[in-house]
Coordinates of C-alpha atoms and ligand atoms in Angstrom, one line a residue:
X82 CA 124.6 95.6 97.3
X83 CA 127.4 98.1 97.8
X84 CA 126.4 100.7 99.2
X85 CA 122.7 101.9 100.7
X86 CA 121.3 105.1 99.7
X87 CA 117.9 104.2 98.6
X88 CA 115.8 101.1 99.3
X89 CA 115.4 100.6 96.1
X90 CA 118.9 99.4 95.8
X91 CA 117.7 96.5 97.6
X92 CA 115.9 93.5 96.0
X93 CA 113.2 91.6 97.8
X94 CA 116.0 88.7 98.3
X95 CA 118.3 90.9 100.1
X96 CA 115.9 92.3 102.1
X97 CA 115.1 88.9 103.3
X98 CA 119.0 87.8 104.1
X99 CA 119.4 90.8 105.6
X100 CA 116.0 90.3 107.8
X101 CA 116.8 86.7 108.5
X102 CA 120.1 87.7 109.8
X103 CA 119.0 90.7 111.8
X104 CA 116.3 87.8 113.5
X105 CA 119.1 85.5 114.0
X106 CA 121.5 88.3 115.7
X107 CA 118.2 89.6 118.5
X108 CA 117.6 86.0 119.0
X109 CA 121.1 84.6 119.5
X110 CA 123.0 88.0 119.9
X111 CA 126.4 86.1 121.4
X112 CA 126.8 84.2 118.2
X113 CA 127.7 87.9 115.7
X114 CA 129.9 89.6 118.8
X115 CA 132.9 89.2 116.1
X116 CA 131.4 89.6 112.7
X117 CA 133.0 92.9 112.4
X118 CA 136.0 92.2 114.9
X119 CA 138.7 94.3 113.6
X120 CA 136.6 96.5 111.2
X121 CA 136.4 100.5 111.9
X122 CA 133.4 102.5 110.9
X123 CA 133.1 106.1 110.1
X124 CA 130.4 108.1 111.5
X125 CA 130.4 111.3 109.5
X126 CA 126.7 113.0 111.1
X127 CA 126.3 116.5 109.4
X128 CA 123.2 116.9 110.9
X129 CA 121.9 116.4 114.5
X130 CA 120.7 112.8 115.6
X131 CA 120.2 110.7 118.6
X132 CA 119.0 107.4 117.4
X133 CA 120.7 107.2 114.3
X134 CA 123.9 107.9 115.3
X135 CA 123.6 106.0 118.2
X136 CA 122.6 103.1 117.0
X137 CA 124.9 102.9 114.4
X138 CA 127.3 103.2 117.1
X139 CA 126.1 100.4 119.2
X140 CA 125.3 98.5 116.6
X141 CA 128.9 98.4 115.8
X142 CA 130.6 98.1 118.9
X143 CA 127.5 94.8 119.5
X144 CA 129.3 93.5 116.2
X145 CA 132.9 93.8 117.5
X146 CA 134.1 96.5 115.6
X147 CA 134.5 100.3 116.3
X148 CA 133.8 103.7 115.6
X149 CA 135.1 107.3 114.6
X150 CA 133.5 110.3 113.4
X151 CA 131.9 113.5 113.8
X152 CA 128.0 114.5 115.5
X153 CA 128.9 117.9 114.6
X154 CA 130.1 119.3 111.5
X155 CA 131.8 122.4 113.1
X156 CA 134.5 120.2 114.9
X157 CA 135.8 118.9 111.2
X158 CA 137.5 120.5 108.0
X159 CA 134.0 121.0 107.0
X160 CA 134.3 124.2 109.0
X161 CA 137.0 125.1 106.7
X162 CA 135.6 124.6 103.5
X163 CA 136.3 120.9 102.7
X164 CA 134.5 119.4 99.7
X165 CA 132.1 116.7 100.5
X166 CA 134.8 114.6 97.8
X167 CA 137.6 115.6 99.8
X168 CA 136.4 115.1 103.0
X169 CA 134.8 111.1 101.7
X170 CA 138.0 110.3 99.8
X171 CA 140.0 111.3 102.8
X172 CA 138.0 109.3 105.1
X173 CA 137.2 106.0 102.8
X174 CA 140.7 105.6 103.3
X175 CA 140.7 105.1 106.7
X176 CA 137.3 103.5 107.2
X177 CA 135.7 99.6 106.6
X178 CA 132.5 101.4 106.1
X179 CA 131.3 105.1 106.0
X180 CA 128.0 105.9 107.4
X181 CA 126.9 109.8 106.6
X182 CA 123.8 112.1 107.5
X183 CA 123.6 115.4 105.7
X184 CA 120.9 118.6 105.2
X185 CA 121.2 118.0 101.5
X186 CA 119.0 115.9 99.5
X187 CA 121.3 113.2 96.9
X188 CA 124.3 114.0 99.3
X189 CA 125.0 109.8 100.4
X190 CA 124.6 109.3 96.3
X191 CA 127.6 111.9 95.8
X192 CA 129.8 110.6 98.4
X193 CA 129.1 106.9 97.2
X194 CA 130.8 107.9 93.5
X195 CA 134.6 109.0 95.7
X196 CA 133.8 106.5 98.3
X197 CA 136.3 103.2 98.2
X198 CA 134.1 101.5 100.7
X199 CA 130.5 101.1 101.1
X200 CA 128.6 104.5 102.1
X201 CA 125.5 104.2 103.9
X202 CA 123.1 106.8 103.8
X203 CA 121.6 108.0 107.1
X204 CA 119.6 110.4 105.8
X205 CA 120.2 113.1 102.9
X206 CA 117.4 115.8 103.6
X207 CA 114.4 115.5 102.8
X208 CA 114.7 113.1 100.7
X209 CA 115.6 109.4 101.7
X210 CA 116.6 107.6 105.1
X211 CA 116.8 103.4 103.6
X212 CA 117.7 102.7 107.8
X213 CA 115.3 103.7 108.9
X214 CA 113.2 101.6 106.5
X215 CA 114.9 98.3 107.9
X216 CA 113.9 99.5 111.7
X217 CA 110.7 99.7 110.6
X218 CA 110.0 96.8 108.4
X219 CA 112.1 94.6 111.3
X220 CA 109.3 96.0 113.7
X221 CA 106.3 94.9 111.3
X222 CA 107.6 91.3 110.5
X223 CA 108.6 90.6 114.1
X224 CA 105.3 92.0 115.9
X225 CA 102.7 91.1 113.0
X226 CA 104.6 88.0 111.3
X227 CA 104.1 89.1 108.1
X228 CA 104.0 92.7 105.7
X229 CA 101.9 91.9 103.0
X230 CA 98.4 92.8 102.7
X231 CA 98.6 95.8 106.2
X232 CA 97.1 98.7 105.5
X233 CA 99.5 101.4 106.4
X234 CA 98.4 105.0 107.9
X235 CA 101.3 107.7 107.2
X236 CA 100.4 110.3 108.8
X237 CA 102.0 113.9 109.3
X238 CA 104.5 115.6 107.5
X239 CA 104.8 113.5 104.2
X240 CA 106.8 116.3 102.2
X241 CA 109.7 116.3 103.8
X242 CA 109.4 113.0 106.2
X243 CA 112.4 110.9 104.6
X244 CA 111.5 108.1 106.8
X245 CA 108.0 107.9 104.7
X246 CA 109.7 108.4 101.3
X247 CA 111.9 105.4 102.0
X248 CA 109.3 103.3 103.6
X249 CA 106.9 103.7 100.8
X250 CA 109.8 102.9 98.5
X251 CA 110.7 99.4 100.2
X252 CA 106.8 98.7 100.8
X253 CA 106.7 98.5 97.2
X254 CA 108.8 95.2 97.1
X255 CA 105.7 93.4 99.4
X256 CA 102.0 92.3 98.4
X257 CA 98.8 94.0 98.1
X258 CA 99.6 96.8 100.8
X259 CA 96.9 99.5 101.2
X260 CA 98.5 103.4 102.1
X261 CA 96.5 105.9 103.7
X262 CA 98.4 109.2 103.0
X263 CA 97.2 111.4 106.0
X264 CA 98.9 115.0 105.5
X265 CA 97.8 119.1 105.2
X266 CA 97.5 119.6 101.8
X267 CA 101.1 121.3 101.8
X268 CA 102.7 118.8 103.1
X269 CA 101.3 116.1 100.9
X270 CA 103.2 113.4 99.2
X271 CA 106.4 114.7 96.5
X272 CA 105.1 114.1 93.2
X273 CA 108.3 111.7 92.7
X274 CA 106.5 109.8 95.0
X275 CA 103.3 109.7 93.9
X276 CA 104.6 108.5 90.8
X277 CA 106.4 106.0 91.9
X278 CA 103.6 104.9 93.5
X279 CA 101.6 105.0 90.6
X280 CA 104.0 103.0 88.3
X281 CA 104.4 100.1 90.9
X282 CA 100.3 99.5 90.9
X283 CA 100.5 100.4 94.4
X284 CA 97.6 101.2 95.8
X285 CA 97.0 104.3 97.9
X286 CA 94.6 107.3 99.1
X287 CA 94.9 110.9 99.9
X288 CA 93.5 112.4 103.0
X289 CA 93.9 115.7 105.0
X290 CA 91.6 113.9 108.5
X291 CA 93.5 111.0 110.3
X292 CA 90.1 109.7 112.4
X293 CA 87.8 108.8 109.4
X294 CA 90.7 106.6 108.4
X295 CA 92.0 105.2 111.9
X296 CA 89.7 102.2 112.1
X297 CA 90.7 101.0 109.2
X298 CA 94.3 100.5 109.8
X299 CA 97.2 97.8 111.0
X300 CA 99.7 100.3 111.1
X301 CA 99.4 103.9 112.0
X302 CA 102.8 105.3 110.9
X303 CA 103.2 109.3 113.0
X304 CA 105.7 111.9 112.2
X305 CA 106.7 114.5 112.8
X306 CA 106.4 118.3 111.0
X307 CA 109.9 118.3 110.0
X308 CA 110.6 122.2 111.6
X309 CA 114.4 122.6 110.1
X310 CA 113.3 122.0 106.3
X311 CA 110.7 125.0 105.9
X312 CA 112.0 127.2 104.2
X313 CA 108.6 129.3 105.1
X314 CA 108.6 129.6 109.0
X315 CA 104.7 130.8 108.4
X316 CA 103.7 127.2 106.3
X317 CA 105.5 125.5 109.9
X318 CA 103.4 127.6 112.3
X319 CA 100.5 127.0 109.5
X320 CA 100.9 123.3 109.8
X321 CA 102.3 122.5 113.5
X322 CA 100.3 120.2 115.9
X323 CA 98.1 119.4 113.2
X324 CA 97.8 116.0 114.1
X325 CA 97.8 114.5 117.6
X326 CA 97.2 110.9 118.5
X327 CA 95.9 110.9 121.9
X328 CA 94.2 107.4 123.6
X329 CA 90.7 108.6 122.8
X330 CA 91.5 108.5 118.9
X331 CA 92.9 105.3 119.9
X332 CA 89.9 103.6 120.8
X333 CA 88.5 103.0 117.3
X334 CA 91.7 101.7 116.1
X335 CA 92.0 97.8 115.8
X336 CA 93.2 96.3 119.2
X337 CA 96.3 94.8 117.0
X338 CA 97.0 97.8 115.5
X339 CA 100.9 98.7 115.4
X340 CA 101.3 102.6 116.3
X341 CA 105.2 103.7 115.3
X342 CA 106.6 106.4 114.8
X343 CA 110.6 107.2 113.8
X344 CA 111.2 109.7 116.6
X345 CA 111.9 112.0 117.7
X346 CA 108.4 112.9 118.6
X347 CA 107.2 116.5 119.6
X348 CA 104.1 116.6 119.9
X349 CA 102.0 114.4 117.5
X350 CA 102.0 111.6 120.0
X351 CA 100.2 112.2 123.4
X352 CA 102.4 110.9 126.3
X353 CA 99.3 109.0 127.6
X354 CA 99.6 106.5 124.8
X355 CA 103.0 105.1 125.4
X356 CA 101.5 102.8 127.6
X357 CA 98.9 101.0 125.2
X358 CA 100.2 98.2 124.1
X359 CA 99.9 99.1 120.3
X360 CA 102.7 101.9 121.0
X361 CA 105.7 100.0 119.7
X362 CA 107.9 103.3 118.4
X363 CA 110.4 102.5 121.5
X364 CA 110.6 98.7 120.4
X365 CA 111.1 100.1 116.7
X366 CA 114.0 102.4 118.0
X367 CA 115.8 98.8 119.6
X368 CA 115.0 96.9 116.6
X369 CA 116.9 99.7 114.6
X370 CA 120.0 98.4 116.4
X371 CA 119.6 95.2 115.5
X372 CA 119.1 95.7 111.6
X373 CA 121.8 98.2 111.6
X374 CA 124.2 95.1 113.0
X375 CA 123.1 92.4 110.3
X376 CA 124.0 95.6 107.4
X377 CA 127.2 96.3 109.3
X378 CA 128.0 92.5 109.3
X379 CA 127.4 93.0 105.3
X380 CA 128.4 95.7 104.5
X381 CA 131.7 96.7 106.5
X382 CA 133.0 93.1 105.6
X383 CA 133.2 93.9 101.8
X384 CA 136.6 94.9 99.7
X385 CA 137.7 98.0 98.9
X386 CA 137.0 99.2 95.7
X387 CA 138.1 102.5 94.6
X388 CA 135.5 104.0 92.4
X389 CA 135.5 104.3 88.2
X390 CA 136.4 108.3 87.5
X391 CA 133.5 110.3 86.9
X392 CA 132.9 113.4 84.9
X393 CA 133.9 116.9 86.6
X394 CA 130.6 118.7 86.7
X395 CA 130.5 122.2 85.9
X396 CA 126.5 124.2 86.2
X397 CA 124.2 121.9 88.8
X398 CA 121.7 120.4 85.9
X399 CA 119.0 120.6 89.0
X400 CA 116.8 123.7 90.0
X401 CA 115.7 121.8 93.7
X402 CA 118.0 124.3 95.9
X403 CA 118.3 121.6 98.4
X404 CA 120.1 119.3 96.2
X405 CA 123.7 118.6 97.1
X406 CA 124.8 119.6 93.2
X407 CA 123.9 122.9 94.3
X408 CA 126.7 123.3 96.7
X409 CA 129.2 120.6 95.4
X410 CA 129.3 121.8 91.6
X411 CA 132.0 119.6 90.5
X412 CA 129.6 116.8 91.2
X413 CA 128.9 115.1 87.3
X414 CA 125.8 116.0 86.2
X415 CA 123.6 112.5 86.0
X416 CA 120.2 111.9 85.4
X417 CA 117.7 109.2 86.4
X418 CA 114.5 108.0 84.3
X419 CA 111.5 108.1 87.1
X420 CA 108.8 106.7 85.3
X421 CA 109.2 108.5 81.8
X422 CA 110.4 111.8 83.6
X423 CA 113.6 112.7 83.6
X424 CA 114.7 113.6 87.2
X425 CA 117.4 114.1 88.8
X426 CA 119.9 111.1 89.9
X427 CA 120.6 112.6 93.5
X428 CA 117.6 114.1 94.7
X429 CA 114.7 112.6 92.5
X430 CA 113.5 115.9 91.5
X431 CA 112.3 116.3 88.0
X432 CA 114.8 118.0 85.5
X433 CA 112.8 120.7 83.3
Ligands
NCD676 C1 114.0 110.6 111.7 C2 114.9 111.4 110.7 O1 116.0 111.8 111.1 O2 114.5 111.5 109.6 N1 114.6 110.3 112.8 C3 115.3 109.1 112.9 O3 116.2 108.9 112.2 N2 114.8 108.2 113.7 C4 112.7 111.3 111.8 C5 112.6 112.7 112.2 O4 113.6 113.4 112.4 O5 111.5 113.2 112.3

């Protein structure tokens, strides 16, 4: 692996040298304070974050290397109309490792084609958040031994929740998992998705009620309604509060049942549950850290490389107005096959 901008540029194998050395560093944290000793990472954060940025941070200082960047877009060149090439070729060249979160959807994909050093994406819209995905699955495998054969609750906002787009994508690389899709009818599933879903024989169900399915469930994944991506502020106040998980809805859930949740959380989450011992989304946050060390360890250790030329771009080939090749236009127009459809290689969305 290069760079990570999707799960799917993970195999099953890698997944499980990257798990067995994310166990190793949370078990024996003392032996990986040097693994990165002298390696810098760039922190380029577009959009705001807590966790994420933070422990990305950590992660790399717990590794022995450090850390410069920008939480806020306005205090770089940005501000002045810098490229996202510009500002990636710029800062590849002083980086090991360049770790980016941006409001546009295919944007870690474009800086990975300037990049001379791997780019990881910390979330491009809302479309993919791969980091997330190794928080999570570190948080399964640790607390329930195993992934295959959980059925998994996703419950919220599953349009526009990156964390379940990249989730679903790396639950595809396990056995016989079972997904209860638990969302409003307009914040159902992208059809990219569904597909996806479809062509890898996964199996899966569509519901609008989370309580018919809670029973049934090992893991009950919450989100949150993702306010900053409606382009609608009506559909938000249509669709907010929707679902809250309070200790009474708890009680017909299995007593091993893992509740997690990405965070932040608003309001989807009563307060009253943190204490039940199936809330785990604060253990998940920690275990971020740790994952986030064993793919610094990787990835900020590798060469440089600087990048085969690629086409100058002239019309965005892509009508989703929250791709990145509708503000970067010199971006080469490239296309992905999604099971038989032709979509669009940055943000997934089908090219018509
Ligand atoms: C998530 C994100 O940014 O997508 N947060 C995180 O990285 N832990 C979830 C969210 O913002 O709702």
């Amino acid at each position: 692996m290069r760079h990570l901008i999707d799960f799917g540029d993970l195999s099953r194998a890698e997944w499980d040298t990257l798990y067995q050395r994310c166990s190793d560093i949370i078990d024996h944290p003392a032996d990986f304070l040097d693994v990165c000793r002298g390696r810098v990472m760039a922190s380029l954060f577009y959009e705001p974050s807590t966790r994420t940025n933070f422990s990305f941070q950590t992660a790399m200082l717990r590794v022995g290397g450090t850390v410069f960047g920008f939480a806020d877009p306005r205090s770089s060149s940005v501000a002045k109309g810098e490229t996202l090439k510009d500002t990636i070729k710029m800062v590849s060249g002083y980086a090991d490792v360049v770790v980016m979160r941006n409001p546009m959807e295919g944007a870690a994909k474009a800086a990975s084609l300037y990049s001379d050093v791997p780019v990881i994406n910390a979330g491009d819209g809302g479309h993919m958040h791969p980091t997330q995905t190794t928080a999570d699955l570190t948080t399964i495998t640790r607390l329930r031994g195993t992934v295959d054969g959980l059925s998994i609750g996703l419950c919220g906002d599953l349009k526009y929740g990156r964390t379940v787009h990249s989730l679903i994508k790396a639950l595809a690389k396990f056995k016989d998992i079972k997904f209860f899709l638990i969302a409003p009818r307009e914040l159902a599933i992208p059809e990219y998705m569904r597909a996806f879903m479809r062509q890898n024989g996964m199996w899966f169900t569509e519901v609008t009620g989370l309580e018919s399915v809670i029973p049934q469930l090992d893991v009950l994944y919450m989100t949150r309604i993702q306010r900053e991506r409606f382009v609608d502020p009506l559909e938000y106040e249509r669709n907010k509060g929707i679902y809250v998980l309070t200790r009474r809805k708890l009680e017909r859930a299995r007593k091993d049942m893992l509740v997690m949740h990405p965070l932040p959380r608003v309001d989807e989450i009563a307060i009253d549950v943190d204490d039940d011992p199936r809330a785990v989304y604060f253990e998940q946050a920690r275990y971020g850290m740790y994952a986030r060390m064993a793919l610094l360890a990787d990835l900020a250790n590798q060469p440089r490389l600087r990048p085969e030329p690629v086409e100058i771009g002239k019309e965005p080939l892509c009508r989703n107005p929250r791709c990145i090749t509708q503000s970067e236009h010199y971006l080469p127009p490239l296309v992905k096959d999604n099971s038989g459809v032709a979509c669009c290689a940055y943000c997934d969305s089908a090219l018509d």
